[in-house]
Amino acid sequence: MDTTTIDPTDLVGRGNRVGADMFRNWFSELSDVAERGERSAYVFVMGSLNEVLKSFDMPVTFPEINSLQTAIRRVAHEYLEEAEDVGYSPDICGYVKADVALQLRGGQHPMGTIPKPSMAVFTNACNTYIKWAEIWERMYGIPIFTLDVPGTRQAGVVTLPGEKRFENDRRYVESQIRELITLCEEVTGKKFDIDKLRETMRHTNEVSISWERLLELNKSTPSIFNALTDGTVYLGVANGFRGTPEGTKYFQDLVQEMEYKAANGIGTLTDEQYRLIFVGVPCYPIFRRFNEIFTEAGGTFVNSTYLWFASGGTNRGYQYDLSDPIASLAEGLLFSVRDAMDSMFHQYAMVREMAQDYAIDGVVFHPIKSCRTVSTGLADSRRALMEETGIPSLFIESDMMDRRVVSEAQLKNRIDAFFEGLESRRNKGIRGGGI
Ligand code: SF4
């Protein structure tokens, strides 16, 4: 892309500025929906089906994003305690509890007012999604829709389009999408328009191709964005604006920014010392500080499993065939959501794939108390990775919502010791794990 006519001071950092603005506007539009007494579809990041819902012009809410925003804005504990007061266990997913309190508060959120649901659409990517949606079903009597996406059946065996087993699964997903379309017609009172669906899918294609390119560009040395902090802003836009012209433009501009940074050697750190991969869900209660503990030691996150699974598998850059939208939507969902599940449940395989391309020095595993889906098995993943590759790794525990189990001092001690180990290896002339 031509960047010769653009002022670099406008270009560098534009993605973060514009992304933050888009999110503020997004919450403000949701507040308008709530104020008018209208409702929105509640969806989740792994298989949001935004393409179908947007083709019915439905406002869409992502409860996971609402919840994590309460932690970033340092009020999550108030919401968690309110949900625990009405009987929700301290051990369950913190996102669910923050949402329950939000519903009990009539949608009151630090960024606006969240409308009540008209329906909920979710996949089986996380079992919590299903129980969570049942809460809204009980509270509001709304229809809830589970899209059952067949996962990988056997380690290392990925079925592909054209193969009999894949095609059977694709037909199964397609029949469910047709049921969802009928449900959307009933909820909205509107007739399904296949050309509108095609248009939202065309925009998703643009976002997917840009998302894949973005991740690819961070192989540059120095790395041009931080997968943990900047990446979370990009991820929010990729989910919230999937299937929209705003999403397409944002990501085309973002790729332009990152290509410029890569071409001009503009790194996210002025002195990048250690390239790291992050595994798990971020520590939102001390989001900026958590990252600073790494960057102060010259470490930066070049990629993360979060950017893979929480984008619903968009990292694979799947392109819908617009000549046969419903069949292709089914294929894309199967391909991408299955990949997202693999990125959560088989993190070792994904990290191994990333490690080959990103010239990494270490891996940070971050299991969290209240997301068993992502955290279970991380200790085994770490052991397997170290045995096979020798890549140094750090295993630190905290939470994505609950500040009561986040100890900054303890985290810092462990992180400092990790960097001392990396430095000592470097002094001996050892980098990465040699794969
Ligand atoms: S993946 Fe984890 S954080 Fe997300 S809904 Fe499931 S249990 Fe909660």
Short mmCIF file of C-alpha atoms and ligand atoms in Angstrom, two decimals:
data_model
loop_
_atom_site.label_atom_id
_atom_site.label_comp_id
_atom_site.label_asym_id
_atom_site.label_seq_id
_atom_site.Cartn_x
_atom_site.Cartn_y
_atom_site.Cartn_z
CA MET A 1 0.00 0.00 0.00
CA ASP A 2 1.12 3.55 -0.68
CA THR A 3 2.00 5.32 2.57
CA THR A 4 4.13 8.07 1.05
CA THR A 5 1.44 10.75 1.41
CA ILE A 6 0.62 9.93 5.03
CA ASP A 7 2.15 11.68 8.02
CA PRO A 8 3.86 8.92 10.07
CA THR A 9 2.77 10.57 13.30
CA ASP A 10 -0.86 10.04 12.20
CA LEU A 11 -0.20 6.51 11.00
CA VAL A 12 1.72 4.98 13.89
CA GLY A 13 -0.68 4.20 16.73
CA ARG A 14 -3.75 4.88 14.58
CA GLY A 15 -5.12 1.35 15.06
CA ASN A 16 -5.21 1.76 18.83
CA ARG A 17 -6.74 5.24 18.71
CA VAL A 18 -9.40 4.38 16.16
CA GLY A 19 -10.13 1.00 17.79
CA ALA A 20 -10.75 2.65 21.16
CA ASP A 21 -13.05 5.23 19.52
CA MET A 22 -14.99 2.54 17.68
CA PHE A 23 -15.54 0.70 20.94
CA ARG A 24 -16.79 3.78 22.73
CA ASN A 25 -19.22 4.39 19.86
CA TRP A 26 -20.26 0.75 19.92
CA PHE A 27 -21.21 0.95 23.60
CA SER A 28 -22.93 4.26 23.01
CA GLU A 29 -25.05 2.72 20.23
CA LEU A 30 -25.95 -0.19 22.51
CA SER A 31 -27.00 2.37 25.14
CA ASP A 32 -29.26 4.00 22.54
CA VAL A 33 -30.82 0.61 21.80
CA ALA A 34 -31.44 0.08 25.54
CA GLU A 35 -32.86 3.58 25.93
CA ARG A 36 -35.37 2.97 23.13
CA GLY A 37 -36.46 -0.15 25.03
CA GLU A 38 -35.23 -2.38 22.20
CA ARG A 39 -33.27 -5.57 22.57
CA SER A 40 -30.13 -7.12 21.08
CA ALA A 41 -28.91 -10.60 20.21
CA TYR A 42 -26.40 -11.95 22.72
CA VAL A 43 -23.50 -13.85 21.13
CA PHE A 44 -20.02 -15.15 21.95
CA VAL A 45 -16.63 -14.66 20.36
CA MET A 46 -16.08 -18.26 19.24
CA GLY A 47 -18.62 -18.52 16.41
CA SER A 48 -20.63 -15.31 16.88
CA LEU A 49 -22.66 -15.77 13.69
CA ASN A 50 -22.56 -12.00 13.34
CA GLU A 51 -22.91 -12.55 9.58
CA VAL A 52 -26.44 -13.96 9.96
CA LEU A 53 -27.53 -11.58 12.73
CA LYS A 54 -26.26 -8.48 10.92
CA SER A 55 -28.09 -9.57 7.78
CA PHE A 56 -31.27 -9.14 9.89
CA ASP A 57 -29.99 -5.73 11.15
CA MET A 58 -29.99 -7.03 14.72
CA PRO A 59 -27.94 -5.10 17.29
CA VAL A 60 -25.44 -7.56 18.73
CA THR A 61 -23.98 -7.75 22.24
CA PHE A 62 -20.89 -9.72 23.30
CA PRO A 63 -21.31 -10.46 27.04
CA GLU A 64 -17.70 -11.70 27.32
CA ILE A 65 -16.48 -8.27 26.14
CA ASN A 66 -18.87 -6.46 28.51
CA SER A 67 -17.50 -8.51 31.39
CA LEU A 68 -13.82 -8.09 30.63
CA GLN A 69 -14.38 -4.34 30.29
CA THR A 70 -15.57 -4.21 33.91
CA ALA A 71 -12.19 -5.69 34.92
CA ILE A 72 -10.18 -3.30 32.73
CA ARG A 73 -12.14 -0.46 34.31
CA ARG A 74 -11.35 -1.92 37.77
CA VAL A 75 -14.91 -2.44 38.95
CA ALA A 76 -15.26 -6.17 38.23
CA HIS A 77 -15.04 -7.05 41.92
CA GLU A 78 -18.27 -5.13 42.60
CA TYR A 79 -20.10 -7.18 39.98
CA LEU A 80 -18.55 -10.48 41.10
CA GLU A 81 -19.52 -9.90 44.71
CA GLU A 82 -23.09 -9.04 43.76
CA ALA A 83 -23.44 -12.30 41.84
CA GLU A 84 -21.88 -14.27 44.69
CA ASP A 85 -24.35 -12.63 47.10
CA VAL A 86 -27.21 -14.17 45.13
CA GLY A 87 -25.62 -17.61 45.17
CA TYR A 88 -23.13 -17.93 42.28
CA SER A 89 -19.99 -19.79 43.38
CA PRO A 90 -16.61 -17.99 43.62
CA ASP A 91 -15.21 -20.82 41.45
CA ILE A 92 -17.22 -20.40 38.26
CA CYS A 93 -16.38 -18.30 35.20
CA GLY A 94 -15.98 -14.66 36.27
CA TYR A 95 -17.47 -13.43 32.99
CA VAL A 96 -20.75 -15.15 33.84
CA LYS A 97 -20.90 -13.61 37.30
CA ALA A 98 -20.15 -10.09 36.07
CA ASP A 99 -22.92 -10.50 33.51
CA VAL A 100 -25.41 -11.78 36.08
CA ALA A 101 -24.78 -8.69 38.23
CA LEU A 102 -25.05 -6.49 35.14
CA GLN A 103 -28.46 -8.00 34.34
CA LEU A 104 -29.55 -7.51 37.97
CA ARG A 105 -28.50 -3.84 37.64
CA GLY A 106 -30.73 -3.39 34.59
CA GLY A 107 -27.77 -3.36 32.15
CA GLN A 108 -25.73 -0.73 33.98
CA HIS A 109 -22.12 -0.94 32.75
CA PRO A 110 -19.13 1.41 33.10
CA MET A 111 -19.29 2.12 29.35
CA GLY A 112 -23.05 2.58 29.01
CA THR A 113 -26.25 0.59 29.28
CA ILE A 114 -26.44 -2.90 27.85
CA PRO A 115 -29.79 -3.76 26.26
CA LYS A 116 -31.68 -6.86 27.34
CA PRO A 117 -31.44 -9.88 25.02
CA SER A 118 -33.94 -10.69 22.27
CA MET A 119 -32.29 -14.06 21.71
CA ALA A 120 -28.94 -15.76 22.45
CA VAL A 121 -26.78 -17.57 19.90
CA PHE A 122 -23.77 -19.62 20.90
CA THR A 123 -21.63 -22.57 19.93
CA ASN A 124 -20.40 -25.51 21.97
CA ALA A 125 -16.81 -24.12 21.87
CA CYS A 126 -17.06 -23.54 25.63
CA ASN A 127 -19.49 -25.54 27.78
CA THR A 128 -20.02 -22.45 29.95
CA TYR A 129 -21.68 -20.71 27.00
CA ILE A 130 -24.55 -23.17 27.19
CA LYS A 131 -25.19 -22.82 30.94
CA TRP A 132 -24.72 -19.04 30.70
CA ALA A 133 -27.38 -18.69 28.00
CA GLU A 134 -29.76 -20.75 30.13
CA ILE A 135 -29.55 -17.99 32.76
CA TRP A 136 -30.92 -15.46 30.23
CA GLU A 137 -33.52 -17.97 29.12
CA ARG A 138 -34.75 -18.17 32.72
CA MET A 139 -34.48 -14.41 33.36
CA TYR A 140 -36.14 -13.21 30.15
CA GLY A 141 -37.90 -16.18 28.58
CA ILE A 142 -35.96 -15.63 25.32
CA PRO A 143 -35.15 -18.27 22.68
CA ILE A 144 -31.61 -19.61 22.90
CA PHE A 145 -29.84 -21.30 20.01
CA THR A 146 -26.92 -23.72 20.30
CA LEU A 147 -24.84 -24.28 17.18
CA ASP A 148 -23.17 -27.64 17.70
CA VAL A 149 -19.82 -27.53 15.85
CA PRO A 150 -18.07 -30.91 15.61
CA GLY A 151 -14.53 -30.65 16.98
CA THR A 152 -11.34 -32.47 16.11
CA ARG A 153 -11.85 -36.18 16.87
CA GLN A 154 -8.28 -37.35 16.88
CA ALA A 155 -5.02 -35.63 17.81
CA GLY A 156 -3.13 -34.53 14.74
CA VAL A 157 -5.92 -35.52 12.31
CA VAL A 158 -7.63 -32.52 10.71
CA THR A 159 -10.34 -33.32 8.17
CA LEU A 160 -10.51 -30.98 5.18
CA PRO A 161 -13.17 -29.75 2.72
CA GLY A 162 -13.91 -32.43 0.16
CA GLU A 163 -13.25 -35.33 2.56
CA LYS A 164 -16.27 -37.44 3.48
CA ARG A 165 -16.07 -36.86 7.24
CA PHE A 166 -15.65 -33.11 6.79
CA GLU A 167 -18.57 -32.92 4.36
CA ASN A 168 -20.84 -34.84 6.78
CA ASP A 169 -19.95 -32.36 9.53
CA ARG A 170 -20.43 -29.42 7.16
CA ARG A 171 -23.94 -30.58 6.23
CA TYR A 172 -24.75 -30.96 9.93
CA VAL A 173 -23.66 -27.34 10.60
CA GLU A 174 -25.50 -26.09 7.50
CA SER A 175 -28.81 -27.60 8.64
CA GLN A 176 -28.41 -25.79 11.97
CA ILE A 177 -27.70 -22.47 10.24
CA ARG A 178 -30.95 -22.87 8.31
CA GLU A 179 -32.78 -23.38 11.62
CA LEU A 180 -31.12 -20.25 13.00
CA ILE A 181 -32.28 -18.23 9.98
CA THR A 182 -35.87 -19.35 10.63
CA LEU A 183 -35.52 -18.36 14.29
CA CYS A 184 -34.16 -14.92 13.31
CA GLU A 185 -37.17 -14.44 11.00
CA GLU A 186 -39.49 -15.22 13.91
CA VAL A 187 -37.67 -12.95 16.39
CA THR A 188 -37.31 -9.96 14.03
CA GLY A 189 -40.43 -10.39 11.91
CA LYS A 190 -38.20 -9.83 8.83
CA LYS A 191 -37.73 -12.05 5.82
CA PHE A 192 -34.28 -13.53 5.24
CA ASP A 193 -32.35 -11.76 2.44
CA ILE A 194 -29.56 -13.91 1.02
CA ASP A 195 -27.91 -10.92 -0.66
CA LYS A 196 -27.59 -9.16 2.68
CA LEU A 197 -26.00 -12.28 4.11
CA ARG A 198 -23.61 -12.35 1.15
CA GLU A 199 -22.67 -8.74 1.87
CA THR A 200 -21.89 -9.37 5.57
CA MET A 201 -19.85 -12.43 4.57
CA ARG A 202 -17.93 -10.36 2.03
CA HIS A 203 -16.93 -8.02 4.88
CA THR A 204 -15.95 -10.97 7.08
CA ASN A 205 -13.70 -12.18 4.26
CA GLU A 206 -11.94 -8.82 4.33
CA VAL A 207 -11.49 -8.91 8.11
CA SER A 208 -10.21 -12.50 8.00
CA ILE A 209 -7.61 -11.82 5.36
CA SER A 210 -6.40 -8.75 7.24
CA TRP A 211 -6.32 -10.61 10.57
CA GLU A 212 -4.17 -13.35 9.12
CA ARG A 213 -1.86 -10.76 7.52
CA LEU A 214 -1.60 -8.82 10.79
CA LEU A 215 -0.41 -11.88 12.69
CA GLU A 216 2.01 -12.69 9.91
CA LEU A 217 3.49 -9.17 10.00
CA ASN A 218 4.46 -9.57 13.65
CA LYS A 219 7.13 -12.05 12.62
CA SER A 220 9.18 -8.89 11.91
CA THR A 221 12.09 -8.04 14.12
CA PRO A 222 11.48 -5.90 16.07
CA SER A 223 7.86 -6.91 16.48
CA ILE A 224 5.42 -4.19 15.50
CA PHE A 225 2.57 -4.73 17.93
CA ASN A 226 2.15 -6.29 21.33
CA ALA A 227 -0.11 -9.33 21.06
CA LEU A 228 -1.32 -8.92 24.63
CA THR A 229 -2.22 -5.22 24.80
CA ASP A 230 -2.53 -3.90 21.22
CA GLY A 231 -3.77 -7.32 20.15
CA THR A 232 -6.69 -7.14 22.59
CA VAL A 233 -7.86 -3.85 21.03
CA TYR A 234 -7.68 -5.40 17.54
CA LEU A 235 -9.45 -8.51 18.77
CA GLY A 236 -12.34 -6.46 20.15
CA VAL A 237 -12.83 -4.78 16.77
CA ALA A 238 -12.48 -8.09 14.89
CA ASN A 239 -15.31 -9.56 16.94
CA GLY A 240 -17.58 -6.55 17.39
CA PHE A 241 -17.34 -5.33 13.78
CA ARG A 242 -17.16 -8.69 12.01
CA GLY A 243 -19.23 -8.59 8.83
CA THR A 244 -19.48 -4.78 8.71
CA PRO A 245 -17.99 -2.08 6.42
CA GLU A 246 -16.47 -0.39 9.50
CA GLY A 247 -14.62 -3.61 10.36
CA THR A 248 -13.32 -3.93 6.80
CA LYS A 249 -11.99 -0.38 6.74
CA TYR A 250 -10.45 -0.62 10.19
CA PHE A 251 -8.45 -3.71 9.32
CA GLN A 252 -7.34 -2.47 5.92
CA ASP A 253 -6.04 0.67 7.66
CA LEU A 254 -4.43 -1.41 10.40
CA VAL A 255 -2.57 -3.57 7.90
CA GLN A 256 -1.38 -0.38 6.21
CA GLU A 257 -0.07 0.90 9.56
CA MET A 258 1.67 -2.36 10.38
CA GLU A 259 3.23 -2.71 6.93
CA TYR A 260 4.61 0.78 7.37
CA LYS A 261 6.02 -0.09 10.79
CA ALA A 262 7.55 -3.31 9.52
CA ALA A 263 9.12 -1.59 6.50
CA ASN A 264 10.61 1.12 8.69
CA GLY A 265 11.72 -1.07 11.60
CA ILE A 266 9.38 0.67 14.08
CA GLY A 267 8.99 -1.78 16.94
CA THR A 268 6.53 -1.84 19.77
CA LEU A 269 9.56 -1.53 22.09
CA THR A 270 12.52 0.72 21.44
CA ASP A 271 14.85 -2.02 22.64
CA GLU A 272 13.28 -5.45 22.08
CA GLN A 273 15.27 -8.05 23.99
CA TYR A 274 13.00 -11.07 24.36
CA ARG A 275 10.24 -12.28 22.05
CA LEU A 276 7.52 -14.14 23.91
CA ILE A 277 4.31 -16.06 23.26
CA PHE A 278 1.39 -15.70 25.67
CA VAL A 279 -0.82 -18.73 26.36
CA GLY A 280 -4.21 -18.34 28.03
CA VAL A 281 -6.48 -15.39 28.82
CA PRO A 282 -5.07 -11.98 29.87
CA CYS A 283 -4.99 -10.70 33.45
CA TYR A 284 -7.57 -7.96 32.99
CA PRO A 285 -7.70 -6.68 36.61
CA ILE A 286 -4.13 -5.30 36.19
CA PHE A 287 -4.08 -5.38 32.41
CA ARG A 288 -1.51 -2.63 31.65
CA ARG A 289 0.66 -3.32 34.69
CA PHE A 290 0.83 -7.05 33.96
CA ASN A 291 2.27 -6.28 30.52
CA GLU A 292 4.63 -3.62 31.86
CA ILE A 293 6.34 -6.14 34.12
CA PHE A 294 7.43 -7.87 30.92
CA THR A 295 8.20 -4.81 28.81
CA GLU A 296 10.32 -3.24 31.56
CA ALA A 297 12.63 -6.23 31.17
CA GLY A 298 12.69 -5.87 27.36
CA GLY A 299 10.12 -8.64 26.74
CA THR A 300 7.24 -8.34 24.32
CA PHE A 301 4.48 -10.70 23.22
CA VAL A 302 4.72 -11.41 19.52
CA ASN A 303 1.74 -13.75 19.38
CA SER A 304 -0.75 -15.48 21.67
CA THR A 305 -3.18 -18.37 21.62
CA TYR A 306 -5.77 -15.76 22.68
CA LEU A 307 -5.52 -14.02 19.29
CA TRP A 308 -6.31 -17.39 17.77
CA PHE A 309 -9.14 -18.85 19.84
CA ALA A 310 -10.82 -15.58 20.96
CA SER A 311 -11.02 -14.52 17.30
CA GLY A 312 -13.03 -17.69 16.68
CA GLY A 313 -10.29 -19.13 14.44
CA THR A 314 -10.08 -16.01 12.22
CA ASN A 315 -6.29 -16.46 12.32
CA ARG A 316 -6.66 -19.07 9.56
CA GLY A 317 -7.95 -16.38 7.17
CA TYR A 318 -10.82 -18.55 5.89
CA GLN A 319 -12.50 -17.06 2.78
CA TYR A 320 -16.21 -17.67 2.21
CA ASP A 321 -17.38 -18.63 -1.27
CA LEU A 322 -20.07 -16.00 -1.86
CA SER A 323 -21.65 -17.93 -4.74
CA ASP A 324 -23.08 -20.43 -2.25
CA PRO A 325 -23.32 -18.45 1.01
CA ILE A 326 -25.09 -20.80 3.42
CA ALA A 327 -23.03 -23.87 2.51
CA SER A 328 -19.86 -21.81 2.66
CA LEU A 329 -20.82 -20.21 5.98
CA ALA A 330 -21.19 -23.73 7.37
CA GLU A 331 -17.80 -24.74 6.00
CA GLY A 332 -16.14 -21.60 7.36
CA LEU A 333 -17.70 -22.03 10.81
CA LEU A 334 -16.66 -25.65 10.96
CA PHE A 335 -13.15 -24.84 9.86
CA SER A 336 -12.65 -21.79 12.10
CA VAL A 337 -14.52 -22.71 15.30
CA ARG A 338 -12.90 -26.15 15.27
CA ASP A 339 -9.53 -24.42 15.01
CA ALA A 340 -10.46 -22.10 17.91
CA MET A 341 -11.32 -25.14 20.04
CA ASP A 342 -7.99 -26.74 19.15
CA SER A 343 -6.19 -23.52 20.11
CA MET A 344 -7.79 -23.76 23.56
CA PHE A 345 -7.60 -27.47 24.22
CA HIS A 346 -4.33 -28.35 22.42
CA GLN A 347 -2.33 -25.23 23.17
CA TYR A 348 0.91 -27.14 22.95
CA ALA A 349 0.41 -27.90 19.26
CA MET A 350 -0.48 -24.28 18.52
CA VAL A 351 2.50 -22.87 20.42
CA ARG A 352 4.78 -25.26 18.61
CA GLU A 353 3.39 -23.98 15.30
CA MET A 354 3.92 -20.33 16.33
CA ALA A 355 7.38 -20.94 17.78
CA GLN A 356 8.71 -22.08 14.43
CA ASP A 357 7.96 -18.75 12.74
CA TYR A 358 8.30 -16.02 15.33
CA ALA A 359 11.90 -16.52 16.55
CA ILE A 360 10.78 -16.69 20.15
CA ASP A 361 12.80 -16.71 23.35
CA GLY A 362 10.15 -18.00 25.73
CA VAL A 363 6.52 -18.89 26.40
CA VAL A 364 4.34 -17.54 29.20
CA PHE A 365 1.58 -19.88 30.36
CA HIS A 366 -1.13 -18.05 32.28
CA PRO A 367 -3.75 -20.37 33.73
CA ILE A 368 -6.57 -18.54 35.50
CA LYS A 369 -8.81 -19.53 38.36
CA SER A 370 -12.16 -18.88 36.78
CA CYS A 371 -11.76 -20.18 33.23
CA ARG A 372 -11.35 -23.94 33.42
CA THR A 373 -12.02 -24.28 29.69
CA VAL A 374 -8.78 -22.57 28.75
CA SER A 375 -6.69 -23.41 31.83
CA THR A 376 -7.22 -27.15 32.19
CA GLY A 377 -4.24 -29.06 30.84
CA LEU A 378 -1.89 -26.08 30.60
CA ALA A 379 0.63 -27.69 32.98
CA ASP A 380 0.74 -30.76 30.73
CA SER A 381 1.06 -28.57 27.64
CA ARG A 382 3.96 -26.77 29.19
CA ARG A 383 5.73 -29.99 30.12
CA ALA A 384 5.28 -31.42 26.62
CA LEU A 385 6.56 -28.23 25.01
CA MET A 386 9.65 -28.10 27.18
CA GLU A 387 10.43 -31.78 26.70
CA GLU A 388 10.18 -31.58 22.96
CA THR A 389 11.58 -28.15 22.20
CA GLY A 390 13.55 -26.97 25.23
CA ILE A 391 11.97 -23.52 24.89
CA PRO A 392 12.04 -21.79 28.30
CA SER A 393 8.64 -21.15 29.79
CA LEU A 394 7.00 -19.43 32.72
CA PHE A 395 3.86 -20.69 34.50
CA ILE A 396 2.04 -17.98 36.43
CA GLU A 397 -1.49 -18.13 37.81
CA SER A 398 -3.97 -15.32 38.41
CA ASP A 399 -7.40 -14.48 37.01
CA MET A 400 -9.03 -12.62 34.15
CA MET A 401 -11.64 -10.94 36.38
CA ASP A 402 -11.10 -11.49 40.10
CA ARG A 403 -8.54 -9.15 41.64
CA ARG A 404 -8.81 -11.09 44.93
CA VAL A 405 -6.58 -13.78 43.40
CA VAL A 406 -4.18 -11.47 41.57
CA SER A 407 -0.97 -10.70 43.47
CA GLU A 408 1.16 -8.25 41.52
CA ALA A 409 4.14 -8.70 43.87
CA GLN A 410 4.15 -12.48 43.47
CA LEU A 411 3.75 -12.22 39.72
CA LYS A 412 6.64 -9.78 39.51
CA ASN A 413 8.96 -12.06 41.51
CA ARG A 414 8.27 -14.98 39.21
CA ILE A 415 8.56 -12.87 36.06
CA ASP A 416 11.85 -11.31 37.20
CA ALA A 417 13.27 -14.78 37.88
CA PHE A 418 12.15 -15.89 34.41
CA PHE A 419 14.01 -13.03 32.76
CA GLU A 420 17.11 -13.78 34.81
CA GLY A 421 16.99 -17.30 33.38
CA LEU A 422 16.58 -15.96 29.84
CA GLU A 423 19.49 -13.59 30.33
CA SER A 424 21.71 -16.33 31.66
CA ARG A 425 20.88 -18.50 28.63
CA ARG A 426 21.66 -15.62 26.33
CA ASN A 427 25.00 -15.02 28.04
CA LYS A 428 25.82 -18.65 27.26
CA GLY A 429 24.86 -18.04 23.62
CA ILE A 430 21.57 -19.98 23.75
CA ARG A 431 18.41 -18.47 22.15
CA GLY A 432 14.92 -19.96 21.95
CA GLY A 433 14.66 -23.71 22.00
CA GLY A 434 16.28 -24.55 18.73
CA ILE A 435 13.21 -25.76 16.83
S1 SF4 B 1 -13.91 -19.74 27.64
FE1 SF4 B 1 -13.52 -19.40 29.83
S2 SF4 B 1 -13.88 -17.20 30.12
FE2 SF4 B 1 -14.87 -17.78 28.18
S3 SF4 B 1 -16.99 -18.28 28.76
FE3 SF4 B 1 -15.81 -20.20 28.75
S4 SF4 B 1 -15.21 -20.46 30.93
FE4 SF4 B 1 -15.80 -18.29 30.65
#
